[in-house]
Every structure is written in structure tokens, then in C-alpha cells.
XYZ file of C-alpha atoms in Angstrom:
163
model
C 106.027 90.465 106.510
C 104.095 93.196 104.764
C 101.440 95.774 105.493
C 97.792 95.026 105.092
C 97.246 97.990 102.798
C 96.516 97.726 99.119
C 99.247 100.136 98.030
C 102.133 98.753 100.093
C 104.646 96.444 98.482
C 107.602 96.282 100.854
C 108.781 96.936 104.391
C 112.531 97.156 104.353
C 115.762 98.287 105.911
C 118.324 100.484 104.211
C 121.874 99.168 104.607
C 124.101 100.716 107.232
C 123.287 104.307 106.250
C 120.127 104.493 108.335
C 118.716 102.433 111.171
C 115.168 103.193 110.133
C 112.530 100.803 108.882
C 110.787 102.001 105.738
C 107.512 101.179 104.037
C 107.267 101.612 100.272
C 104.614 101.511 97.610
C 107.045 100.051 95.085
C 109.870 97.655 95.820
C 113.188 99.511 95.875
C 116.578 97.934 95.135
C 118.077 100.062 97.923
C 115.866 98.386 100.525
C 116.379 94.903 101.892
C 112.990 93.357 102.751
C 112.375 93.130 106.485
C 112.867 89.424 107.116
C 111.972 89.224 110.774
C 111.922 86.453 113.333
C 111.150 86.224 117.014
C 114.241 85.770 119.159
C 115.183 85.911 122.840
C 116.525 89.347 123.769
C 118.942 89.478 126.689
C 116.589 91.906 128.484
C 113.974 89.130 128.696
C 113.870 86.084 130.924
C 115.276 82.788 129.561
C 112.851 81.113 127.173
C 111.036 84.369 126.344
C 111.409 84.691 122.569
C 109.466 87.941 122.282
C 112.298 90.015 120.839
C 112.389 90.618 117.084
C 115.381 90.451 114.743
C 115.947 91.107 111.041
C 118.763 90.681 108.556
C 120.030 94.052 107.324
C 121.448 95.204 104.032
C 124.884 95.717 105.530
C 127.902 94.012 103.971
C 128.021 91.299 105.079
C 124.311 90.940 105.942
C 123.966 91.105 109.717
C 121.301 89.999 112.198
C 120.041 93.090 114.070
C 117.443 93.848 116.743
C 114.205 95.641 115.889
C 113.186 98.014 118.673
C 110.914 100.949 119.453
C 112.544 104.277 120.261
C 110.370 105.445 123.203
C 111.133 109.125 122.523
C 110.218 109.237 118.820
C 107.897 106.178 118.640
C 109.790 105.051 115.538
C 110.706 101.408 114.918
C 114.429 101.101 114.304
C 117.043 98.382 113.992
C 120.526 98.044 115.393
C 122.979 96.036 117.410
C 122.529 95.039 121.045
C 124.024 98.331 122.259
C 121.654 100.287 119.999
C 118.671 98.421 121.450
C 119.604 99.171 125.082
C 117.300 101.726 126.694
C 114.690 101.170 123.991
C 111.609 98.946 123.891
C 112.613 95.532 122.534
C 109.258 93.825 122.937
C 107.340 91.846 123.652
C 106.507 91.275 119.992
C 103.901 88.600 119.340
C 101.227 87.361 116.953
C 97.570 88.271 117.115
C 95.369 85.392 118.286
C 94.862 84.213 114.680
C 98.657 84.415 114.092
C 98.163 86.609 111.016
C 99.373 89.986 112.296
C 102.151 91.236 114.560
C 101.671 93.029 117.867
C 103.983 94.960 120.153
C 103.227 95.084 123.869
C 99.977 93.224 123.240
C 98.360 95.427 120.622
C 98.529 96.727 117.055
C 99.378 100.414 117.290
C 101.274 100.497 113.973
C 101.468 103.651 111.889
C 102.981 104.552 108.537
C 104.439 108.042 108.970
C 105.936 110.525 106.562
C 107.616 113.438 108.313
C 108.205 116.840 106.728
C 111.411 116.610 104.694
C 111.407 112.794 104.392
C 111.398 112.831 100.590
C 114.503 115.038 100.565
C 116.226 112.713 103.045
C 115.319 109.699 100.903
C 116.841 111.357 97.842
C 120.020 112.134 99.815
C 120.215 108.484 100.878
C 119.995 107.423 97.249
C 116.596 105.752 97.498
C 114.869 105.625 94.114
C 111.124 106.194 93.826
C 110.944 108.300 96.990
C 107.263 109.074 96.472
C 105.437 106.668 98.699
C 108.334 106.150 101.122
C 107.064 106.013 104.713
C 108.593 105.107 108.080
C 107.237 102.512 110.517
C 106.079 103.950 113.852
C 104.140 102.545 116.818
C 101.557 104.550 118.777
C 102.477 103.056 122.134
C 100.060 105.144 124.220
C 97.243 105.486 121.639
C 97.729 109.254 121.651
C 99.048 109.959 118.163
C 102.692 109.391 119.189
C 103.408 113.115 119.654
C 104.344 113.491 115.997
C 105.480 116.893 114.732
C 103.116 119.211 112.910
C 102.911 118.376 109.233
C 103.451 114.643 109.711
C 101.311 112.430 107.487
C 99.964 109.359 109.304
C 98.174 106.176 108.280
C 97.033 103.626 110.843
C 98.112 100.232 109.542
C 98.351 96.563 110.443
C 101.533 94.558 110.027
C 100.636 91.236 108.480
C 102.649 88.051 108.589
C 103.832 86.835 105.199
C 105.821 83.646 104.899
C 109.021 84.285 102.957
C 109.591 82.372 99.764
C 112.674 80.185 99.858
């Protein structure tokens, strides 16, 4: 999956160092592309496959839940215990099955918080300029981001992975 923005090249996860989901302008070898699939989360009724999982850059690669932290509005990934108490869906397609929704709408945001470039350098991410985090404006109120945050409203578009 990728962002429907002309400058975005990759949405990815960064190994076991961080449970954040990043958006980059240039592909980075430190990021593993977000390779997501719908899957039944144990918080949902049987047959409800509205959870979302991805394979991480951990060694060995591990299937992890994608969830929304309701306090920060940031999309993160982690194990089942990490996902507990967070919003694990429902994730779905738009009616044309081209974009991804959470809780029935597309409130996606690319966010760069003050100090993010320094954090990226500390994590060893090359080409930190253009590194953003994936957030979701759950209540359509700007997600209570801190002063100085840079925000772009975005869409998350489905892209079939090459095999």
C-alpha cells in the first residue's frame, strides 16, 4: 500500500527499534515496506476480518497488528498485548476498493513532530528529510497534535504487492 501523494514512495516499519509506521519520500533500506492484510483480531466477533496486520523488519520477520493509539492518534504496530486497549479496527476498503479506511472513513494524516528528524538520525534512518509518521484524525479535530507539528491530509491507497 502507498500514499496517494506524488512525493511519497514508501510506507514502512522500522525493525524492532520502534513500533511506529513511517512515510518516506525516498525508499530507505532501514524501512520494511508495510505489507498489510486484513485479519480477524481477537477483539472482534468470529468472521470479522477487519483487523490489520503487517510483517515487520524484526529478525525473524514477524506478523504484527497495526493499531491506532487513541491518546496520540498515531498508527503503530505490535504484538497482541501491544494492541490491547488501542483501536484495532475496523479497517476496510472504500466502496471502490482503492483506498483504506479506519472506522468507516479516511482520516489519514502524514505528521512530522518537532524533533522527528533528530530521532530518525538516532535510529539510523538514512535520508531523514521527508520522513513522516502515519496518524489518523479519529474525531476530525486535528488529532490534538502538539504545537509545531507539520500535517498533511492524505489518502492511503491500495497497491498490490509484486511477487
